[in-house]
Amino acid sequence: MSTDRTRPAGRRDQGGPRSVPPQRSRRQQPHRPQRPHQWFAERLLAVLSGQRPVHWMLGHTIGEAYDQLAELAPSTPLGSTRGSRPVLRHCRGAQPATGVVEAFASIAEGDRIRAMAFRLEQGPDQRWRCAAVELGGERLTAGAPGPR
């Protein structure tokens, strides 16, 4: 029996595993930080699906956006209707002006696909905050139930 523990017993070639070129997997690729609109879409989905409390968004909204979310969150407009948790499929953003990102996302809920759009504005402290949200073509306003 061989005392070399790096190769199988009886193997005599010197190339070993180093002779095969390494394959890159998704896990080996360098981590790219999320863009502000991607990060925010995940947070908004978590609140509107009931996975996180609305106060999780404190400091991440401006104007009436937080008040709207506070009234909408209990009705969980993106809550799972068929026992499956909603998942963010795609999120894209455009920068129409400096310090502004308008983004849209598609959300899968079982066999349904929902659309979400939102606007982020960058404050003087360089932090991004949500200023407006739309879901499924209807503006999310306080007191109005979201579409199901």
Coordinates of N, CA, C and O in Angstrom, one line a residue:
M1 N 0.8 -1.2 0.0 CA 0.0 0.0 0.0 C 0.9 1.2 0.0 O 1.9 1.3 0.7
S2 N 0.4 2.3 -0.7 CA 1.2 3.5 -0.9 C 1.1 4.3 0.4 O 0.0 4.4 1.0
T3 N 2.2 5.0 0.8 CA 2.1 5.9 1.9 C 1.8 7.3 1.5 O 1.6 8.2 2.3
D4 N 1.7 7.6 0.2 CA 1.4 8.9 -0.3 C -0.2 9.0 -0.3 O -0.9 8.3 -1.0
R5 N -0.7 9.9 0.5 CA -2.1 10.0 0.7 C -2.8 11.0 -0.3 O -4.0 11.2 -0.3
T6 N -2.0 11.6 -1.2 CA -2.6 12.5 -2.1 C -3.0 11.8 -3.4 O -3.7 12.5 -4.2
R7 N -2.7 10.6 -3.7 CA -3.1 9.9 -4.9 C -3.6 8.5 -4.5 O -3.1 7.9 -3.5
P8 N -4.5 7.9 -5.3 CA -4.9 6.6 -5.0 C -3.8 5.6 -5.1 O -2.8 5.7 -5.8
A9 N -4.0 4.5 -4.3 CA -3.0 3.4 -4.3 C -2.8 2.8 -5.7 O -3.8 2.7 -6.5
G10 N -1.6 2.6 -6.1 CA -1.3 2.0 -7.4 C -1.2 3.1 -8.5 O -0.8 2.8 -9.6
R11 N -1.5 4.3 -8.2 CA -1.3 5.3 -9.3 C 0.1 5.8 -9.3 O 0.7 6.1 -8.3
R12 N 0.7 5.9 -10.5 CA 2.1 6.2 -10.6 C 2.4 7.4 -11.4 O 3.5 7.9 -11.4
D13 N 1.4 8.0 -12.1 CA 1.7 9.2 -12.9 C 2.0 10.4 -12.0 O 1.5 10.4 -10.9
Q14 N 2.8 11.3 -12.5 CA 3.2 12.5 -11.7 C 2.2 13.7 -11.9 O 2.3 14.6 -11.1
G15 N 1.4 13.6 -12.9 CA 0.5 14.7 -13.2 C -0.6 14.9 -12.1 O -0.8 16.0 -11.6
G16 N -1.2 13.8 -11.7 CA -2.2 13.9 -10.6 C -3.3 14.8 -11.0 O -3.5 15.2 -12.2
P17 N -4.0 15.3 -10.0 CA -5.2 16.2 -10.3 C -4.8 17.5 -10.9 O -5.6 18.2 -11.5
R18 N -3.5 17.9 -10.8 CA -3.1 19.2 -11.3 C -3.1 19.3 -12.9 O -3.1 20.3 -13.4
S19 N -3.1 18.1 -13.5 CA -3.1 18.1 -15.0 C -4.4 18.4 -15.6 O -4.5 18.7 -16.8
V20 N -5.5 18.4 -14.8 CA -6.8 18.8 -15.3 C -7.0 20.3 -15.0 O -6.8 20.8 -13.9
P21 N -7.4 21.1 -16.1 CA -7.6 22.5 -15.8 C -8.7 22.7 -14.8 O -9.7 22.0 -14.9
P22 N -8.6 23.7 -13.9 CA -9.6 23.9 -12.9 C -10.9 24.5 -13.6 O -10.8 25.3 -14.5
Q23 N -12.0 24.0 -13.2 CA -13.3 24.5 -13.7 C -13.8 25.6 -12.8 O -13.8 25.4 -11.5
R24 N -14.3 26.7 -13.3 CA -14.8 27.8 -12.5 C -16.3 27.5 -12.3 O -17.0 27.3 -13.2
S25 N -16.7 27.5 -11.0 CA -18.1 27.4 -10.7 C -18.6 28.8 -10.3 O -17.8 29.7 -10.1
R26 N -19.9 28.9 -10.1 CA -20.5 30.2 -9.7 C -19.9 30.6 -8.4 O -19.8 31.8 -8.1
R27 N -19.7 29.6 -7.5 CA -19.2 30.0 -6.2 C -17.8 30.5 -6.2 O -17.3 31.2 -5.3
Q28 N -17.0 30.1 -7.2 CA -15.6 30.6 -7.2 C -15.4 32.0 -7.8 O -14.4 32.6 -7.7
Q29 N -16.5 32.5 -8.5 CA -16.4 33.8 -9.1 C -16.4 34.8 -8.0 O -17.0 34.7 -7.0
P30 N -15.7 35.9 -8.3 CA -15.7 37.0 -7.3 C -17.1 37.5 -7.0 O -17.9 37.6 -7.9
H31 N -17.3 37.9 -5.7 CA -18.6 38.4 -5.3 C -18.8 39.8 -5.8 O -18.0 40.6 -5.5
R32 N -19.9 40.0 -6.4 CA -20.3 41.4 -6.9 C -21.3 41.9 -5.9 O -22.4 41.3 -5.7
P33 N -21.1 43.1 -5.3 CA -22.1 43.6 -4.4 C -23.3 44.0 -5.1 O -23.3 44.3 -6.3
Q34 N -24.5 43.8 -4.5 CA -25.8 44.2 -5.1 C -25.8 45.7 -5.3 O -25.3 46.5 -4.5
R35 N -26.5 46.0 -6.4 CA -26.7 47.4 -6.7 C -27.9 47.9 -5.8 O -28.6 47.1 -5.3
P36 N -28.0 49.2 -5.6 CA -29.0 49.7 -4.7 C -30.4 49.2 -5.0 O -31.2 48.8 -4.1
H37 N -30.8 49.2 -6.3 CA -32.2 48.8 -6.6 C -32.4 47.3 -6.4 O -33.5 46.8 -6.0
Q38 N -31.4 46.4 -6.6 CA -31.5 45.0 -6.3 C -31.7 44.8 -4.8 O -32.5 44.0 -4.3
W39 N -30.9 45.5 -4.0 CA -30.9 45.4 -2.5 C -32.3 45.8 -2.0 O -32.9 45.2 -1.2
F40 N -32.8 46.9 -2.6 CA -34.0 47.4 -2.1 C -35.2 46.5 -2.5 O -36.1 46.3 -1.8
A41 N -35.1 46.0 -3.7 CA -36.2 45.1 -4.2 C -36.4 43.9 -3.3 O -37.5 43.5 -2.9
E42 N -35.2 43.3 -2.8 CA -35.3 42.2 -1.8 C -36.0 42.6 -0.5 O -36.8 41.9 0.0
R43 N -35.6 43.8 0.0 CA -36.2 44.3 1.2 C -37.7 44.6 1.1 O -38.5 44.2 1.9
L44 N -38.1 45.2 0.0 CA -39.5 45.5 -0.3 C -40.3 44.2 -0.4 O -41.4 44.1 0.1
L45 N -39.8 43.3 -1.1 CA -40.4 42.0 -1.2 C -40.6 41.3 0.1 O -41.7 40.8 0.4
A46 N -39.6 41.4 1.0 CA -39.7 40.8 2.3 C -40.8 41.4 3.1 O -41.6 40.7 3.8
V47 N -41.0 42.7 3.0 CA -42.0 43.4 3.8 C -43.4 43.2 3.2 O -44.3 42.9 3.9
L48 N -43.5 43.3 1.9 CA -44.8 43.1 1.3 C -45.3 41.7 1.2 O -46.5 41.5 1.0
S49 N -44.4 40.7 1.5 CA -44.9 39.3 1.6 C -45.1 38.9 3.0 O -45.4 37.7 3.2
G50 N -44.8 39.8 4.0 CA -45.0 39.4 5.4 C -43.9 38.7 6.0 O -43.9 38.2 7.2
Q51 N -42.7 38.6 5.3 CA -41.6 37.9 5.9 C -40.8 38.8 6.9 O -40.1 38.2 7.7
R52 N -40.9 40.1 6.7 CA -40.3 41.0 7.6 C -41.2 42.1 8.1 O -42.2 42.4 7.3
P53 N -41.1 42.7 9.2 CA -42.0 43.8 9.7 C -41.7 45.1 8.9 O -40.5 45.3 8.5
V54 N -42.7 45.9 8.8 CA -42.5 47.1 8.1 C -41.4 48.1 8.7 O -40.8 48.8 8.0
H55 N -41.2 48.0 10.0 CA -40.2 48.9 10.6 C -38.8 48.6 10.2 O -37.9 49.3 10.4
W56 N -38.7 47.4 9.5 CA -37.4 47.1 8.9 C -37.0 48.1 7.8 O -35.8 48.2 7.5
M57 N -38.0 48.8 7.3 CA -37.7 49.8 6.3 C -37.5 51.2 6.8 O -37.3 52.1 6.0
L58 N -37.5 51.4 8.1 CA -37.2 52.7 8.7 C -35.8 53.2 8.2 O -34.9 52.4 8.2
G59 N -35.7 54.4 7.8 CA -34.5 54.9 7.3 C -34.2 54.6 5.8 O -33.2 55.1 5.3
H60 N -35.0 53.8 5.2 CA -34.8 53.4 3.8 C -35.9 54.0 2.9 O -36.0 53.6 1.8
T61 N -36.8 54.8 3.5 CA -37.9 55.4 2.7 C -37.9 56.9 3.0 O -37.4 57.3 4.1
I62 N -38.5 57.7 2.1 CA -38.6 59.1 2.3 C -40.0 59.5 1.9 O -40.7 58.8 1.2
G63 N -40.5 60.6 2.4 CA -41.8 61.1 2.1 C -42.9 60.2 2.7 O -42.7 59.7 3.8
E64 N -43.9 60.0 1.9 CA -45.0 59.2 2.4 C -44.8 57.7 2.1 O -45.6 56.9 2.4
A65 N -43.7 57.3 1.5 CA -43.4 55.9 1.2 C -43.5 55.0 2.4 O -44.1 53.9 2.3
Y66 N -42.9 55.4 3.5 CA -43.0 54.6 4.7 C -44.4 54.4 5.3 O -44.9 53.3 5.6
D67 N -45.2 55.5 5.3 CA -46.6 55.5 5.7 C -47.4 54.6 4.8 O -48.2 53.8 5.3
Q68 N -47.1 54.6 3.5 CA -47.8 53.7 2.6 C -47.5 52.3 2.9 O -48.4 51.4 3.0
L69 N -46.2 52.0 3.1 CA -45.8 50.6 3.4 C -46.4 50.1 4.8 O -46.8 49.0 4.9
A70 N -46.5 51.0 5.7 CA -47.0 50.7 7.1 C -48.5 50.3 7.0 O -49.0 49.4 7.7
E71 N -49.2 50.9 6.1 CA -50.7 50.6 5.9 C -50.8 49.4 5.0 O -51.8 48.6 5.2
L72 N -49.9 49.1 4.1 CA -50.1 48.0 3.2 C -49.5 46.7 3.7 O -50.1 45.6 3.4
A73 N -48.5 46.8 4.5 CA -47.8 45.5 4.9 C -48.8 44.5 5.6 O -48.6 43.3 5.4
P74 N -49.7 45.0 6.5 CA -50.6 44.0 7.1 C -51.4 43.2 6.2 O -51.7 42.0 6.4
S75 N -51.7 43.7 5.0 CA -52.5 43.0 4.0 C -51.7 42.1 3.1 O -52.2 41.3 2.3
T76 N -50.4 42.1 3.3 CA -49.4 41.3 2.5 C -49.8 41.1 1.1 O -50.1 40.0 0.7
P77 N -49.7 42.2 0.3 CA -50.1 42.1 -1.1 C -49.3 41.1 -1.9 O -49.7 40.6 -2.9
L78 N -48.1 40.8 -1.5 CA -47.3 39.8 -2.2 C -47.2 38.5 -1.3 O -46.3 37.7 -1.5
G79 N -48.1 38.3 -0.4 CA -48.1 37.1 0.4 C -48.4 35.8 -0.4 O -49.0 35.9 -1.5
S80 N -47.9 34.7 0.0 CA -48.0 33.5 -0.7 C -49.5 33.1 -0.7 O -50.1 33.0 0.3
T81 N -50.0 32.8 -1.9 CA -51.4 32.4 -2.0 C -51.6 30.9 -2.2 O -52.6 30.3 -2.0
R82 N -50.5 30.3 -2.7 CA -50.6 28.9 -3.0 C -49.5 28.1 -2.1 O -49.1 27.0 -2.5
G83 N -49.1 28.6 -1.0 CA -48.2 27.9 -0.2 C -46.7 28.1 -0.6 O -45.9 27.6 0.1
S84 N -46.4 28.8 -1.7 CA -45.0 29.0 -2.0 C -44.6 30.4 -1.7 O -45.4 31.3 -1.8
R85 N -43.4 30.6 -1.3 CA -42.9 31.9 -1.0 C -42.6 32.7 -2.2 O -42.0 32.2 -3.2
P86 N -43.0 34.0 -2.3 CA -42.6 34.8 -3.5 C -41.1 35.0 -3.6 O -40.4 35.1 -2.6
V87 N -40.6 35.0 -4.9 CA -39.2 35.1 -5.1 C -38.9 36.1 -6.2 O -39.6 36.3 -7.2
L88 N -37.9 36.9 -5.9 CA -37.5 38.0 -6.9 C -36.8 37.3 -8.1 O -35.8 36.6 -7.9
R89 N -37.4 37.4 -9.2 CA -36.8 36.8 -10.4 C -35.8 37.7 -11.1 O -34.6 37.3 -11.4
H90 N -36.2 38.9 -11.5 CA -35.3 39.8 -12.2 C -35.5 41.2 -11.6 O -36.6 41.6 -11.1
C91 N -34.4 42.0 -11.6 CA -34.5 43.4 -11.2 C -33.6 44.2 -12.0 O -32.4 43.9 -12.1
R92 N -34.1 45.2 -12.7 CA -33.3 46.1 -13.5 C -33.6 47.5 -13.1 O -34.7 47.9 -12.6
G93 N -32.6 48.4 -13.4 CA -32.8 49.8 -13.0 C -32.2 50.7 -14.1 O -31.3 50.3 -14.9
A94 N -32.7 51.9 -14.1 CA -32.2 52.9 -15.0 C -32.0 54.2 -14.2 O -32.7 54.4 -13.2
Q95 N -31.0 55.0 -14.6 CA -30.7 56.2 -13.9 C -31.0 57.4 -14.8 O -30.2 57.9 -15.6
P96 N -32.3 57.9 -14.7 CA -32.7 59.0 -15.5 C -32.0 60.4 -15.2 O -32.0 61.3 -16.0
A97 N -31.6 60.5 -13.9 CA -30.9 61.7 -13.5 C -29.9 61.3 -12.4 O -30.0 60.2 -11.8
T98 N -28.9 62.2 -12.2 CA -27.9 61.9 -11.1 C -28.7 61.8 -9.8 O -29.5 62.6 -9.4
G99 N -28.4 60.7 -9.0 CA -29.0 60.5 -7.7 C -30.4 60.0 -7.8 O -31.1 60.0 -6.7
V100 N -30.8 59.4 -8.9 CA -32.2 58.8 -9.0 C -32.0 57.5 -9.8 O -31.4 57.4 -10.8
V101 N -32.7 56.5 -9.3 CA -32.8 55.2 -9.9 C -34.3 54.8 -10.0 O -35.0 54.8 -9.0
E102 N -34.7 54.5 -11.2 CA -36.1 54.0 -11.4 C -35.9 52.5 -11.8 O -35.2 52.2 -12.7
A103 N -36.5 51.7 -11.0 CA -36.3 50.2 -11.2 C -37.6 49.5 -11.3 O -38.7 49.9 -10.9
F104 N -37.5 48.3 -11.9 CA -38.6 47.4 -12.0 C -38.1 46.0 -11.7 O -37.0 45.6 -11.9
A105 N -39.0 45.2 -11.2 CA -38.7 43.8 -10.8 C -39.8 42.9 -11.1 O -41.0 43.3 -11.1
S106 N -39.5 41.6 -11.4 CA -40.6 40.6 -11.6 C -40.5 39.7 -10.4 O -39.4 39.3 -10.0
I107 N -41.6 39.3 -9.9 CA -41.7 38.5 -8.7 C -42.5 37.2 -9.0 O -43.6 37.4 -9.5
A108 N -42.0 36.1 -8.7 CA -42.7 34.8 -9.0 C -43.4 34.4 -7.7 O -42.8 34.3 -6.6
E109 N -44.7 34.1 -7.8 CA -45.5 33.6 -6.7 C -46.1 32.3 -7.2 O -47.2 32.3 -7.8
G110 N -45.5 31.2 -7.0 CA -46.0 29.9 -7.5 C -46.0 30.0 -9.0 O -44.9 30.2 -9.6
D111 N -47.2 29.9 -9.6 CA -47.2 29.9 -11.1 C -47.6 31.3 -11.6 O -47.8 31.5 -12.8
R112 N -47.6 32.3 -10.7 CA -47.9 33.7 -11.1 C -46.7 34.6 -11.1 O -45.8 34.3 -10.4
I113 N -46.7 35.5 -12.0 CA -45.6 36.5 -12.1 C -46.2 37.9 -11.8 O -47.2 38.3 -12.4
R114 N -45.6 38.6 -10.9 CA -46.1 39.9 -10.5 C -45.0 41.0 -10.9 O -43.8 40.6 -10.9
A115 N -45.4 42.2 -11.1 CA -44.5 43.3 -11.4 C -44.5 44.3 -10.3 O -45.5 44.5 -9.7
M116 N -43.3 44.8 -10.1 CA -43.1 45.8 -9.0 C -42.2 46.9 -9.6 O -41.2 46.6 -10.2
A117 N -42.5 48.2 -9.4 CA -41.7 49.3 -9.8 C -41.5 50.2 -8.7 O -42.3 50.3 -7.8
F118 N -40.3 50.8 -8.6 CA -40.0 51.7 -7.5 C -39.0 52.7 -7.9 O -38.3 52.6 -8.9
R119 N -38.9 53.8 -7.2 CA -38.0 54.9 -7.4 C -37.1 55.1 -6.2 O -37.6 55.2 -5.1
L120 N -35.8 55.2 -6.4 CA -34.9 55.5 -5.3 C -34.3 56.8 -5.6 O -34.0 57.2 -6.7
E121 N -34.0 57.5 -4.5 CA -33.4 58.8 -4.5 C -32.2 58.8 -3.6 O -32.3 58.3 -2.4
Q122 N -31.1 59.4 -4.0 CA -29.9 59.4 -3.2 C -29.9 60.7 -2.4 O -29.9 61.8 -3.1
G123 N -29.8 60.7 -1.1 CA -29.8 61.9 -0.3 C -28.4 62.5 -0.2 O -27.4 61.9 -0.7
P124 N -28.3 63.6 0.5 CA -27.0 64.3 0.6 C -26.0 63.5 1.4 O -24.8 63.7 1.3
D125 N -26.5 62.5 2.2 CA -25.6 61.6 2.9 C -25.1 60.4 2.0 O -24.5 59.4 2.5
Q126 N -25.5 60.4 0.7 CA -25.1 59.4 -0.2 C -25.9 58.0 0.0 O -25.6 57.0 -0.7
R127 N -26.9 58.0 0.9 CA -27.7 56.8 1.1 C -28.9 56.8 0.1 O -29.5 57.9 -0.1
W128 N -29.3 55.7 -0.4 CA -30.4 55.5 -1.2 C -31.7 55.3 -0.4 O -31.7 54.5 0.6
R129 N -32.8 55.9 -0.8 CA -34.1 55.8 -0.1 C -35.2 55.7 -1.1 O -35.1 56.3 -2.2
C130 N -36.2 54.9 -0.8 CA -37.3 54.7 -1.7 C -38.3 55.9 -1.6 O -38.6 56.3 -0.5
A131 N -38.7 56.4 -2.7 CA -39.6 57.5 -2.8 C -41.0 57.2 -3.3 O -41.9 57.8 -3.0
A132 N -41.1 56.1 -4.1 CA -42.3 55.6 -4.7 C -42.3 54.2 -5.0 O -41.2 53.6 -5.3
V133 N -43.5 53.5 -4.9 CA -43.6 52.1 -5.2 C -44.9 51.9 -6.0 O -45.9 52.5 -5.7
E134 N -44.8 51.0 -7.0 CA -46.0 50.5 -7.7 C -45.9 49.0 -7.8 O -44.9 48.5 -7.9
L135 N -47.1 48.4 -7.7 CA -47.2 46.9 -7.7 C -48.2 46.5 -8.7 O -49.4 46.9 -8.6
G136 N -47.9 45.7 -9.7 CA -48.9 45.1 -10.6 C -49.7 46.2 -11.4 O -50.8 45.9 -11.7
G137 N -49.1 47.3 -11.6 CA -49.7 48.3 -12.4 C -50.6 49.3 -11.6 O -51.1 50.3 -12.1
E138 N -50.8 49.0 -10.3 CA -51.6 49.9 -9.5 C -50.7 50.6 -8.5 O -49.9 49.9 -7.9
R139 N -50.9 51.8 -8.4 CA -50.1 52.6 -7.4 C -50.5 52.1 -6.0 O -51.6 52.0 -5.7
L140 N -49.5 51.8 -5.2 CA -49.7 51.5 -3.8 C -50.0 52.7 -3.0 O -49.0 53.5 -2.7
T141 N -51.2 53.0 -2.6 CA -51.5 54.1 -1.8 C -52.1 53.7 -0.5 O -52.7 52.6 -0.4
A142 N -52.0 54.5 0.5 CA -52.6 54.2 1.8 C -54.1 54.0 1.7 O -54.8 54.8 1.1
G143 N -54.6 52.9 2.3 CA -56.0 52.7 2.4 C -56.5 51.9 1.2 O -57.6 51.4 1.2
A144 N -55.7 51.7 0.1 CA -56.2 50.9 -1.0 C -55.5 49.6 -1.0 O -54.3 49.4 -0.9
P145 N -56.3 48.5 -1.0 CA -55.7 47.1 -1.0 C -55.0 46.8 -2.3 O -55.4 47.3 -3.3
G146 N -53.9 46.1 -2.1 CA -53.2 45.7 -3.3 C -53.9 44.6 -4.1 O -54.8 43.9 -3.6
P147 N -53.6 44.4 -5.4 CA -54.2 43.4 -6.2 C -53.8 42.0 -5.8 O -52.8 41.8 -5.3
R148 N -54.7 41.1 -5.9 CA -54.4 39.7 -5.6 C -54.5 38.9 -6.8 O -55.2 39.0 -7.7

